Amino acid sequence: MTNQPGKITLSASGKIQAPDYPIIPYVEGDGIGPDIWAAAVRVWDAAVGRAYGGQRKVFWQEVLAGEKAFAQKNAWLPPETLDTIRDCRIAIKGPLSTPVGKGIRSLNVALRHELQLYACIRPSRYFHGLPSPVKEPEKVDMVVFRENMEDLYTGIEWQEGTPEASRAISFIKEITGKILPPDSGIGIKHISRSGTKRLVRKAIEYALEHKKDSVTLVHKGNIMKFTEGAFRLWGYELAREEFPEATITEEEVSARYGGKPPQDKVIIKDRIADAMFQQVLLRPEEYSVIATPNLIGDYLSDALAAQVGGLGLAPSANIGDGYALFEPIHGTAPKYSGQDKVNPSALILAGGMMFEHLGWKEVTELLYKGIQKTISQKRVTYDLARQIPGAVELKCSEFGNAVIENLA
Ligand code: NAP
């Protein structure tokens, strides 16, 4: 064992291999980014110290993106930032503001595309004591695998009245006979076999590794047959081809096991999106891992976050083959910049996902415990204090201190 900082590597089979002193690049983020970063990094270092003594430690390496990069390097996403992240395999970031009219659609979208981070993983798990609009939020324990690079989000669209929109309308008339109103804007939705299969593969692997009992394919395939309907078909196909022993469909459970699922298999099921929005409210305990196309995933994961305490506590991981980027779901909340006020939990929990990805599960557990204990003590930031009677409102940095105290 060496205590020199080292890079995370991949094994021949593609598994992440973290040294005991890994170098991890980070982007502090814009707006509230510096406040939540300062609180979170102290919590992570304390949790790693508590879990492993001095045997493991992270060497944080700042890389620039967003406003700080533009101010220092005149580039929103300098090439050296991407090079460093590629070299180190993973990174963690705060929120970035979207430069308006600067020739770059979104820094987050650019990062996901550059690193081919095709799965956006968003867990929704309840912390006792949090306000919730539902009666039994403790039953919500779901992880959404949202496809991150296809569907309506690729930005292939033409504004109403442009020659391109007009040509698209003519083309559609020519090949389908359907006449669209000439004053239509046009957008393209695409979902591929390969894109679907790599996402569903990740979701099933996750279910197996975490001993989850089901993977639900959520889609609107009854209407959009060749995109979302195909997503459903390809999802089942992938399970059958690559995980024949480990998975079983709902139909097979009824036909062969009298409706009682065998303990050792992951059930593959599917739900139409509108019905699923009801299901997660009415029968959340029946769902654990969800795999879904980009647009539905966007809506569904925010709805789930609302059931378990809101955006201030919602982390995410963007994962590809060999690369990963962890971040809170919320944005830069510019009106709170520099006030040491907002909730750093989403970033702290994004760190929890990162440590799990490295195989440092002890750290992840400590982070969850620390946040749970602090919330149970009703010591919370403004966003929760305004909803929890009798709560003591803490600043962002004070909340970080309280979590550190509660890491035991
Ligand atoms: P936002 O920054 O997420 O903020 C919306 C509201 O959510 C805030 O006003 C605040 O609500 C609450 N909130 C967000 N983060 C919080 C935290 N850590 N603790 C407590 N409350 C929190 O959304 P936005 O105002 O729509 O977006 C602002 C900028 O962020 C835009 O430039 C957008 O493009 C960017 N953005 C970046 C990312 C990313 O980097 N991944 C994601 C989303 C948006 P209250 O006002 O009710 O207190």
Short mmCIF file of C-alpha atoms and ligand atoms in Angstrom, two decimals:
data_model
loop_
_atom_site.label_atom_id
_atom_site.label_comp_id
_atom_site.label_asym_id
_atom_site.label_seq_id
_atom_site.Cartn_x
_atom_site.Cartn_y
_atom_site.Cartn_z
CA MET A 1 0.00 0.00 0.00
CA THR A 2 1.27 3.47 -0.87
CA ASN A 3 0.05 6.78 0.47
CA GLN A 4 0.89 8.57 -2.76
CA PRO A 5 -2.13 9.98 -4.63
CA GLY A 6 -3.03 7.86 -7.65
CA LYS A 7 -5.50 7.69 -10.48
CA ILE A 8 -8.62 5.57 -10.61
CA THR A 9 -8.29 2.92 -13.31
CA LEU A 10 -10.42 0.26 -14.98
CA SER A 11 -9.77 -3.47 -14.73
CA ALA A 12 -9.69 -5.60 -17.89
CA SER A 13 -13.37 -6.44 -17.27
CA GLY A 14 -14.26 -2.74 -17.02
CA LYS A 15 -14.59 -2.57 -13.22
CA ILE A 16 -13.55 0.61 -11.39
CA GLN A 17 -10.35 0.23 -9.37
CA ALA A 18 -9.74 2.96 -6.83
CA PRO A 19 -6.40 3.35 -5.09
CA ASP A 20 -6.49 4.21 -1.37
CA TYR A 21 -5.50 7.81 -2.16
CA PRO A 22 -7.44 8.59 -5.35
CA ILE A 23 -7.23 11.88 -7.20
CA ILE A 24 -10.77 13.12 -7.82
CA PRO A 25 -11.40 16.17 -10.02
CA TYR A 26 -14.15 18.54 -8.93
CA VAL A 27 -15.99 21.54 -10.33
CA GLU A 28 -17.10 23.85 -7.53
CA GLY A 29 -20.04 25.18 -9.57
CA ASP A 30 -21.70 28.57 -10.04
CA GLY A 31 -24.15 30.49 -7.82
CA ILE A 32 -24.55 28.51 -4.59
CA GLY A 33 -21.85 26.07 -5.80
CA PRO A 34 -18.97 27.46 -3.66
CA ASP A 35 -21.14 27.40 -0.48
CA ILE A 36 -22.34 23.82 -0.88
CA TRP A 37 -18.92 22.65 -2.06
CA ALA A 38 -17.21 24.10 1.06
CA ALA A 39 -19.70 22.34 3.35
CA ALA A 40 -19.74 19.03 1.47
CA VAL A 41 -15.99 18.52 1.07
CA ARG A 42 -15.48 18.83 4.83
CA VAL A 43 -18.24 16.26 5.45
CA TRP A 44 -16.75 13.80 2.91
CA ASP A 45 -13.22 14.13 4.30
CA ALA A 46 -14.54 13.60 7.83
CA ALA A 47 -16.56 10.54 6.75
CA VAL A 48 -13.60 8.97 4.92
CA GLY A 49 -11.42 9.65 8.00
CA ARG A 50 -13.98 8.07 10.29
CA ALA A 51 -14.46 5.03 8.06
CA TYR A 52 -10.81 4.23 7.39
CA GLY A 53 -8.61 6.22 9.79
CA GLY A 54 -5.69 7.42 7.67
CA GLN A 55 -5.76 4.35 5.43
CA ARG A 56 -7.74 6.13 2.72
CA LYS A 57 -8.02 9.76 1.70
CA VAL A 58 -9.22 11.68 -1.35
CA PHE A 59 -6.93 14.13 -3.14
CA TRP A 60 -9.31 16.73 -4.59
CA GLN A 61 -8.19 18.40 -7.80
CA GLU A 62 -10.09 21.47 -8.95
CA VAL A 63 -11.00 21.68 -12.65
CA LEU A 64 -12.78 24.65 -14.14
CA ALA A 65 -16.14 24.91 -15.88
CA GLY A 66 -18.87 27.53 -15.99
CA GLU A 67 -18.46 31.14 -14.86
CA LYS A 68 -15.14 30.57 -13.07
CA ALA A 69 -13.68 28.97 -16.24
CA PHE A 70 -14.99 31.79 -18.40
CA ALA A 71 -13.49 34.42 -16.06
CA GLN A 72 -10.09 32.71 -15.86
CA LYS A 73 -9.74 31.01 -19.25
CA ASN A 74 -12.29 32.68 -21.48
CA ALA A 75 -13.93 29.28 -22.09
CA TRP A 76 -17.04 27.83 -20.45
CA LEU A 77 -15.74 24.27 -20.69
CA PRO A 78 -11.96 24.32 -21.27
CA PRO A 79 -10.57 21.22 -23.04
CA GLU A 80 -8.17 20.54 -20.15
CA THR A 81 -11.18 20.05 -17.83
CA LEU A 82 -12.46 17.23 -20.02
CA ASP A 83 -8.94 15.80 -20.40
CA THR A 84 -8.46 15.65 -16.61
CA ILE A 85 -11.86 14.04 -16.02
CA ARG A 86 -11.14 11.45 -18.74
CA ASP A 87 -7.75 10.78 -17.20
CA CYS A 88 -9.16 10.37 -13.67
CA ARG A 89 -12.31 8.46 -14.78
CA ILE A 90 -14.71 10.22 -12.40
CA ALA A 91 -15.55 13.73 -11.22
CA ILE A 92 -18.00 15.49 -8.96
CA LYS A 93 -19.53 18.85 -9.66
CA GLY A 94 -21.72 21.59 -8.25
CA PRO A 95 -24.44 23.17 -10.39
CA LEU A 96 -23.46 25.22 -13.44
CA SER A 97 -25.38 28.13 -14.88
CA THR A 98 -26.34 27.83 -18.52
CA PRO A 99 -24.64 30.57 -20.58
CA VAL A 100 -27.40 32.27 -22.56
CA GLY A 101 -26.71 32.83 -26.26
CA LYS A 102 -23.03 31.84 -26.04
CA GLY A 103 -23.13 29.05 -28.64
CA ILE A 104 -23.28 26.29 -26.01
CA ARG A 105 -26.68 24.83 -25.22
CA SER A 106 -25.92 23.57 -21.72
CA LEU A 107 -22.63 22.75 -20.04
CA ASN A 108 -24.24 19.77 -18.37
CA VAL A 109 -25.51 18.37 -21.66
CA ALA A 110 -22.07 19.00 -23.22
CA LEU A 111 -20.32 17.13 -20.38
CA ARG A 112 -22.72 14.18 -20.65
CA HIS A 113 -22.24 13.94 -24.41
CA GLU A 114 -18.45 14.38 -24.36
CA LEU A 115 -18.05 11.58 -21.80
CA GLN A 116 -20.91 9.45 -23.21
CA LEU A 117 -22.61 9.37 -19.79
CA TYR A 118 -25.72 7.60 -21.01
CA ALA A 119 -27.35 6.64 -17.71
CA CYS A 120 -28.61 9.26 -15.28
CA ILE A 121 -29.17 7.51 -11.98
CA ARG A 122 -31.40 9.21 -9.43
CA PRO A 123 -32.22 7.50 -6.13
CA SER A 124 -35.24 8.64 -4.10
CA ARG A 125 -35.09 7.53 -0.51
CA TYR A 126 -36.88 9.02 2.48
CA PHE A 127 -35.18 10.52 5.53
CA HIS A 128 -37.43 10.24 8.59
CA GLY A 129 -38.61 13.61 9.84
CA LEU A 130 -38.73 15.32 6.45
CA PRO A 131 -41.93 17.01 5.36
CA SER A 132 -43.69 15.11 2.57
CA PRO A 133 -46.94 15.59 0.63
CA VAL A 134 -47.68 11.83 0.81
CA LYS A 135 -48.95 9.77 3.76
CA GLU A 136 -46.28 7.06 3.79
CA PRO A 137 -43.11 8.52 2.26
CA GLU A 138 -41.01 5.82 3.97
CA LYS A 139 -42.36 3.38 1.37
CA VAL A 140 -40.56 5.30 -1.38
CA ASP A 141 -37.20 3.68 -2.11
CA MET A 142 -36.67 3.82 -5.85
CA VAL A 143 -33.76 4.36 -8.19
CA VAL A 144 -34.52 5.82 -11.61
CA PHE A 145 -32.21 4.96 -14.52
CA ARG A 146 -33.00 7.69 -16.99
CA GLU A 147 -31.59 7.46 -20.50
CA ASN A 148 -29.41 10.54 -20.80
CA MET A 149 -28.55 11.04 -24.45
CA GLU A 150 -31.47 10.24 -26.75
CA ASP A 151 -35.17 11.01 -27.12
CA LEU A 152 -36.37 14.59 -27.52
CA TYR A 153 -33.32 15.96 -25.69
CA THR A 154 -30.83 15.81 -28.56
CA GLY A 155 -31.94 19.29 -29.61
CA ILE A 156 -32.87 18.37 -33.18
CA GLU A 157 -35.67 20.85 -33.67
CA TRP A 158 -36.68 23.63 -36.02
CA GLN A 159 -38.45 26.83 -35.16
CA GLU A 160 -41.87 27.58 -36.62
CA GLY A 161 -41.68 29.59 -39.83
CA THR A 162 -38.08 28.63 -40.75
CA PRO A 163 -37.23 27.03 -44.12
CA GLU A 164 -36.03 23.92 -42.22
CA ALA A 165 -39.39 23.52 -40.43
CA SER A 166 -41.14 24.00 -43.74
CA ARG A 167 -38.99 21.34 -45.44
CA ALA A 168 -39.61 18.92 -42.56
CA ILE A 169 -43.39 19.51 -42.89
CA SER A 170 -43.22 18.82 -46.63
CA PHE A 171 -41.13 15.69 -46.09
CA ILE A 172 -43.60 14.36 -43.50
CA LYS A 173 -46.48 14.96 -45.94
CA GLU A 174 -44.56 13.16 -48.68
CA ILE A 175 -43.78 10.02 -46.69
CA THR A 176 -46.84 9.76 -44.43
CA GLY A 177 -49.55 11.72 -46.20
CA LYS A 178 -50.17 13.61 -42.96
CA ILE A 179 -50.59 17.36 -43.25
CA LEU A 180 -49.22 19.30 -40.30
CA PRO A 181 -50.23 22.94 -39.68
CA PRO A 182 -47.67 25.04 -41.61
CA ASP A 183 -47.07 27.20 -38.53
CA SER A 184 -45.69 24.21 -36.55
CA GLY A 185 -42.34 23.97 -34.82
CA ILE A 186 -40.81 20.52 -35.36
CA GLY A 187 -38.74 18.33 -32.99
CA ILE A 188 -37.25 14.89 -33.57
CA LYS A 189 -37.62 12.04 -31.11
CA HIS A 190 -35.27 9.10 -31.50
CA ILE A 191 -34.66 6.04 -29.35
CA SER A 192 -32.15 3.42 -30.46
CA ARG A 193 -31.81 -0.30 -29.82
CA SER A 194 -28.19 0.10 -28.69
CA GLY A 195 -28.98 3.12 -26.48
CA THR A 196 -31.87 1.29 -24.82
CA LYS A 197 -29.95 -1.90 -24.25
CA ARG A 198 -26.95 -0.29 -22.60
CA LEU A 199 -29.27 1.59 -20.21
CA VAL A 200 -31.37 -1.45 -19.30
CA ARG A 201 -28.19 -3.51 -18.85
CA LYS A 202 -26.96 -0.97 -16.26
CA ALA A 203 -30.33 -1.03 -14.48
CA ILE A 204 -30.41 -4.84 -14.23
CA GLU A 205 -26.77 -4.99 -13.10
CA TYR A 206 -27.62 -2.45 -10.40
CA ALA A 207 -30.68 -4.45 -9.29
CA LEU A 208 -28.61 -7.62 -9.03
CA GLU A 209 -25.76 -5.95 -7.15
CA HIS A 210 -28.08 -4.20 -4.70
CA LYS A 211 -30.45 -7.18 -4.32
CA LYS A 212 -33.44 -5.22 -5.62
CA ASP A 213 -36.43 -7.36 -6.57
CA SER A 214 -37.58 -5.67 -9.79
CA VAL A 215 -36.71 -3.51 -12.78
CA THR A 216 -39.67 -1.67 -14.29
CA LEU A 217 -39.50 -0.40 -17.87
CA VAL A 218 -41.56 2.80 -17.96
CA HIS A 219 -42.64 4.03 -21.41
CA LYS A 220 -45.46 5.47 -23.48
CA GLY A 221 -45.27 2.70 -26.05
CA ASN A 222 -49.01 2.41 -26.53
CA ILE A 223 -48.86 5.72 -28.42
CA MET A 224 -45.24 6.06 -29.62
CA LYS A 225 -44.80 2.52 -30.88
CA PHE A 226 -41.47 2.69 -32.69
CA THR A 227 -39.63 4.74 -30.05
CA GLU A 228 -41.06 4.10 -26.58
CA GLY A 229 -42.78 0.86 -27.61
CA ALA A 230 -39.46 -0.33 -28.99
CA PHE A 231 -37.76 0.73 -25.72
CA ARG A 232 -40.06 -1.72 -23.92
CA LEU A 233 -39.43 -4.56 -26.39
CA TRP A 234 -35.65 -4.06 -26.44
CA GLY A 235 -35.61 -3.91 -22.62
CA TYR A 236 -37.29 -7.32 -22.35
CA GLU A 237 -35.06 -8.65 -25.13
CA LEU A 238 -31.91 -7.56 -23.31
CA ALA A 239 -33.06 -9.21 -20.05
CA ARG A 240 -33.80 -12.45 -21.92
CA GLU A 241 -30.54 -12.46 -23.87
CA GLU A 242 -28.06 -11.37 -21.20
CA PHE A 243 -29.66 -12.27 -17.86
CA PRO A 244 -31.76 -15.38 -18.61
CA GLU A 245 -31.07 -17.06 -15.25
CA ALA A 246 -31.24 -13.96 -13.07
CA THR A 247 -34.45 -12.38 -14.39
CA ILE A 248 -38.06 -13.36 -14.90
CA THR A 249 -41.00 -11.46 -16.39
CA GLU A 250 -44.26 -10.72 -14.58
CA GLU A 251 -46.07 -12.92 -17.09
CA GLU A 252 -43.79 -15.85 -16.28
CA VAL A 253 -44.36 -15.30 -12.55
CA SER A 254 -48.11 -15.69 -13.11
CA ALA A 255 -47.86 -18.56 -15.57
CA ARG A 256 -45.18 -20.63 -13.85
CA TYR A 257 -45.16 -19.62 -10.18
CA GLY A 258 -48.84 -18.89 -9.47
CA GLY A 259 -48.12 -15.19 -9.05
CA LYS A 260 -45.56 -15.73 -6.25
CA PRO A 261 -42.18 -14.53 -7.50
CA PRO A 262 -39.14 -16.73 -6.81
CA GLN A 263 -36.83 -15.06 -4.26
CA ASP A 264 -33.65 -15.22 -6.27
CA LYS A 265 -34.79 -13.51 -9.47
CA VAL A 266 -35.23 -9.89 -10.54
CA ILE A 267 -38.73 -9.40 -11.98
CA ILE A 268 -38.80 -7.43 -15.23
CA LYS A 269 -42.06 -5.55 -15.63
CA ASP A 270 -43.29 -2.61 -17.63
CA ARG A 271 -45.72 0.20 -17.03
CA ILE A 272 -47.17 2.91 -19.22
CA ALA A 273 -45.91 6.26 -18.00
CA ASP A 274 -49.22 7.87 -17.03
CA ALA A 275 -50.22 4.81 -15.00
CA MET A 276 -46.77 4.80 -13.40
CA PHE A 277 -47.22 8.33 -12.06
CA GLN A 278 -50.24 6.97 -10.16
CA GLN A 279 -48.44 3.81 -9.10
CA VAL A 280 -45.53 5.65 -7.46
CA LEU A 281 -48.04 7.61 -5.39
CA LEU A 282 -50.43 4.77 -4.55
CA ARG A 283 -48.21 1.64 -4.45
CA PRO A 284 -44.59 2.82 -4.14
CA GLU A 285 -43.53 -0.35 -2.32
CA GLU A 286 -44.04 -2.35 -5.54
CA TYR A 287 -41.23 -0.55 -7.39
CA SER A 288 -37.50 -0.38 -6.82
CA VAL A 289 -35.39 0.08 -9.98
CA ILE A 290 -36.94 1.95 -12.91
CA ALA A 291 -35.47 2.18 -16.43
CA THR A 292 -37.01 4.79 -18.69
CA PRO A 293 -36.36 7.08 -21.68
CA ASN A 294 -35.04 10.59 -21.21
CA LEU A 295 -38.18 12.73 -21.09
CA ILE A 296 -40.24 10.46 -18.83
CA GLY A 297 -37.20 9.99 -16.60
CA ASP A 298 -36.88 13.73 -16.20
CA TYR A 299 -40.49 14.13 -15.05
CA LEU A 300 -40.67 10.98 -12.96
CA SER A 301 -37.50 11.54 -10.98
CA ASP A 302 -38.56 15.08 -9.99
CA ALA A 303 -41.97 13.79 -8.93
CA LEU A 304 -40.27 11.14 -6.79
CA ALA A 305 -37.89 13.71 -5.29
CA ALA A 306 -40.92 15.76 -4.23
CA GLN A 307 -42.34 12.74 -2.36
CA VAL A 308 -39.21 12.40 -0.23
CA GLY A 309 -38.28 15.97 0.66
CA GLY A 310 -37.57 17.95 -2.49
CA LEU A 311 -34.63 19.07 -4.59
CA GLY A 312 -32.41 20.11 -1.67
CA LEU A 313 -31.85 16.40 -0.97
CA ALA A 314 -31.77 14.91 -4.47
CA PRO A 315 -28.44 13.59 -5.82
CA SER A 316 -27.64 12.07 -9.19
CA ALA A 317 -24.94 10.14 -11.01
CA ASN A 318 -24.27 10.29 -14.74
CA ILE A 319 -22.63 7.04 -15.71
CA GLY A 320 -21.14 5.72 -18.94
CA ASP A 321 -18.73 2.94 -19.78
CA GLY A 322 -15.68 3.80 -17.72
CA TYR A 323 -16.62 7.39 -16.80
CA ALA A 324 -18.90 8.88 -14.18
CA LEU A 325 -19.93 12.35 -13.07
CA PHE A 326 -21.79 13.00 -9.80
CA GLU A 327 -23.86 16.09 -9.04
CA PRO A 328 -26.86 17.46 -7.16
CA ILE A 329 -30.02 17.73 -9.21
CA HIS A 330 -30.74 21.33 -8.32
CA GLY A 331 -29.35 24.33 -10.15
CA THR A 332 -27.31 27.35 -9.10
CA ALA A 333 -30.17 29.08 -7.18
CA PRO A 334 -28.50 32.45 -7.95
CA LYS A 335 -30.62 34.48 -5.51
CA TYR A 336 -28.90 32.66 -2.61
CA SER A 337 -25.31 32.96 -3.95
CA GLY A 338 -22.71 33.68 -1.28
CA GLN A 339 -25.24 33.73 1.57
CA ASP A 340 -24.12 30.46 3.20
CA LYS A 341 -27.80 29.58 3.36
CA VAL A 342 -28.84 26.67 1.15
CA ASN A 343 -29.01 22.95 1.82
CA PRO A 344 -25.78 21.10 0.91
CA SER A 345 -27.39 17.63 1.32
CA ALA A 346 -27.93 16.93 -2.40
CA LEU A 347 -24.22 17.46 -3.10
CA ILE A 348 -23.21 15.50 0.03
CA LEU A 349 -25.41 12.60 -1.15
CA ALA A 350 -24.02 12.86 -4.71
CA GLY A 351 -20.69 12.25 -2.97
CA GLY A 352 -22.31 9.25 -1.27
CA MET A 353 -23.11 7.83 -4.72
CA MET A 354 -19.54 8.51 -5.83
CA PHE A 355 -18.04 6.68 -2.85
CA GLU A 356 -20.34 3.72 -3.52
CA HIS A 357 -19.15 3.73 -7.14
CA LEU A 358 -15.56 3.49 -5.81
CA GLY A 359 -16.54 0.59 -3.57
CA TRP A 360 -16.21 2.72 -0.39
CA LYS A 361 -19.68 1.78 0.87
CA GLU A 362 -18.79 2.46 4.51
CA VAL A 363 -18.48 6.16 3.66
CA THR A 364 -21.85 6.20 1.88
CA GLU A 365 -23.54 4.62 4.91
CA LEU A 366 -21.94 7.15 7.26
CA LEU A 367 -23.14 10.05 5.09
CA TYR A 368 -26.73 8.74 5.11
CA LYS A 369 -26.58 8.19 8.89
CA GLY A 370 -25.12 11.64 9.53
CA ILE A 371 -27.79 13.41 7.48
CA GLN A 372 -30.58 11.28 8.99
CA LYS A 373 -29.47 12.04 12.56
CA THR A 374 -29.15 15.77 11.86
CA ILE A 375 -32.65 15.91 10.34
CA SER A 376 -34.04 13.90 13.27
CA GLN A 377 -32.57 16.55 15.59
CA LYS A 378 -34.53 19.15 13.57
CA ARG A 379 -31.29 21.02 12.81
CA VAL A 380 -31.85 21.92 9.16
CA THR A 381 -31.30 24.62 6.53
CA TYR A 382 -33.96 27.22 5.64
CA ASP A 383 -35.72 25.10 3.00
CA LEU A 384 -36.65 22.44 5.54
CA ALA A 385 -36.86 24.73 8.60
CA ARG A 386 -39.79 26.55 7.01
CA GLN A 387 -41.68 23.25 6.77
CA ILE A 388 -40.74 21.49 10.03
CA PRO A 389 -42.42 22.86 13.17
CA GLY A 390 -39.90 23.51 15.96
CA ALA A 391 -36.86 23.24 13.68
CA VAL A 392 -33.64 25.16 14.33
CA GLU A 393 -32.50 26.89 11.15
CA LEU A 394 -28.81 26.39 10.36
CA LYS A 395 -26.60 27.99 7.76
CA CYS A 396 -25.18 25.81 5.01
CA SER A 397 -21.79 25.56 6.76
CA GLU A 398 -23.42 24.92 10.17
CA PHE A 399 -25.47 22.09 8.70
CA GLY A 400 -22.21 20.57 7.39
CA ASN A 401 -20.73 20.84 10.92
CA ALA A 402 -23.81 19.18 12.41
CA VAL A 403 -23.57 16.26 9.94
CA ILE A 404 -19.88 15.84 10.84
CA GLU A 405 -20.80 15.73 14.56
CA ASN A 406 -23.40 13.07 13.73
CA LEU A 407 -21.23 10.81 11.59
CA ALA A 408 -20.68 8.33 14.40
P1 NAP B 1 -32.54 25.96 -9.10
O1 NAP B 1 -31.22 26.63 -9.17
O2 NAP B 1 -32.54 24.51 -8.80
O3 NAP B 1 -33.37 26.74 -7.99
C1 NAP B 1 -34.77 26.72 -7.88
C2 NAP B 1 -35.21 26.77 -6.43
O4 NAP B 1 -34.98 25.50 -5.83
C3 NAP B 1 -34.43 27.75 -5.55
O5 NAP B 1 -34.87 29.08 -5.70
C4 NAP B 1 -34.72 27.16 -4.19
O6 NAP B 1 -36.11 27.33 -3.84
C5 NAP B 1 -34.61 25.65 -4.47
N1 NAP B 1 -33.26 25.14 -4.28
C6 NAP B 1 -32.35 24.81 -5.25
N2 NAP B 1 -31.24 24.32 -4.69
C7 NAP B 1 -31.43 24.34 -3.35
C8 NAP B 1 -30.63 23.95 -2.23
N3 NAP B 1 -29.41 23.43 -2.36
N4 NAP B 1 -31.16 24.13 -1.00
C9 NAP B 1 -32.38 24.62 -0.83
N5 NAP B 1 -33.18 25.00 -1.85
C10 NAP B 1 -32.72 24.86 -3.10
O7 NAP B 1 -33.34 26.17 -10.48
P2 NAP B 1 -33.41 27.40 -11.47
O8 NAP B 1 -33.57 28.67 -10.67
O9 NAP B 1 -34.44 27.04 -12.46
O10 NAP B 1 -32.00 27.41 -12.22
C11 NAP B 1 -30.96 28.36 -11.95
C12 NAP B 1 -29.76 28.04 -12.87
O11 NAP B 1 -29.25 26.73 -12.61
C13 NAP B 1 -30.06 28.08 -14.38
O12 NAP B 1 -28.98 28.72 -15.04
C14 NAP B 1 -30.11 26.63 -14.79
O13 NAP B 1 -29.75 26.44 -16.11
C15 NAP B 1 -29.06 26.02 -13.85
N6 NAP B 1 -29.25 24.58 -13.59
C16 NAP B 1 -28.13 23.81 -13.51
C17 NAP B 1 -28.23 22.46 -13.22
C18 NAP B 1 -26.97 21.65 -13.14
O14 NAP B 1 -25.88 22.20 -13.14
N7 NAP B 1 -27.07 20.32 -13.11
C19 NAP B 1 -29.48 21.89 -12.96
C20 NAP B 1 -30.61 22.70 -13.00
C21 NAP B 1 -30.50 24.06 -13.31
P3 NAP B 1 -36.74 28.55 -2.95
O15 NAP B 1 -36.55 29.79 -3.76
O16 NAP B 1 -38.17 28.13 -2.81
O17 NAP B 1 -36.05 28.60 -1.64
#
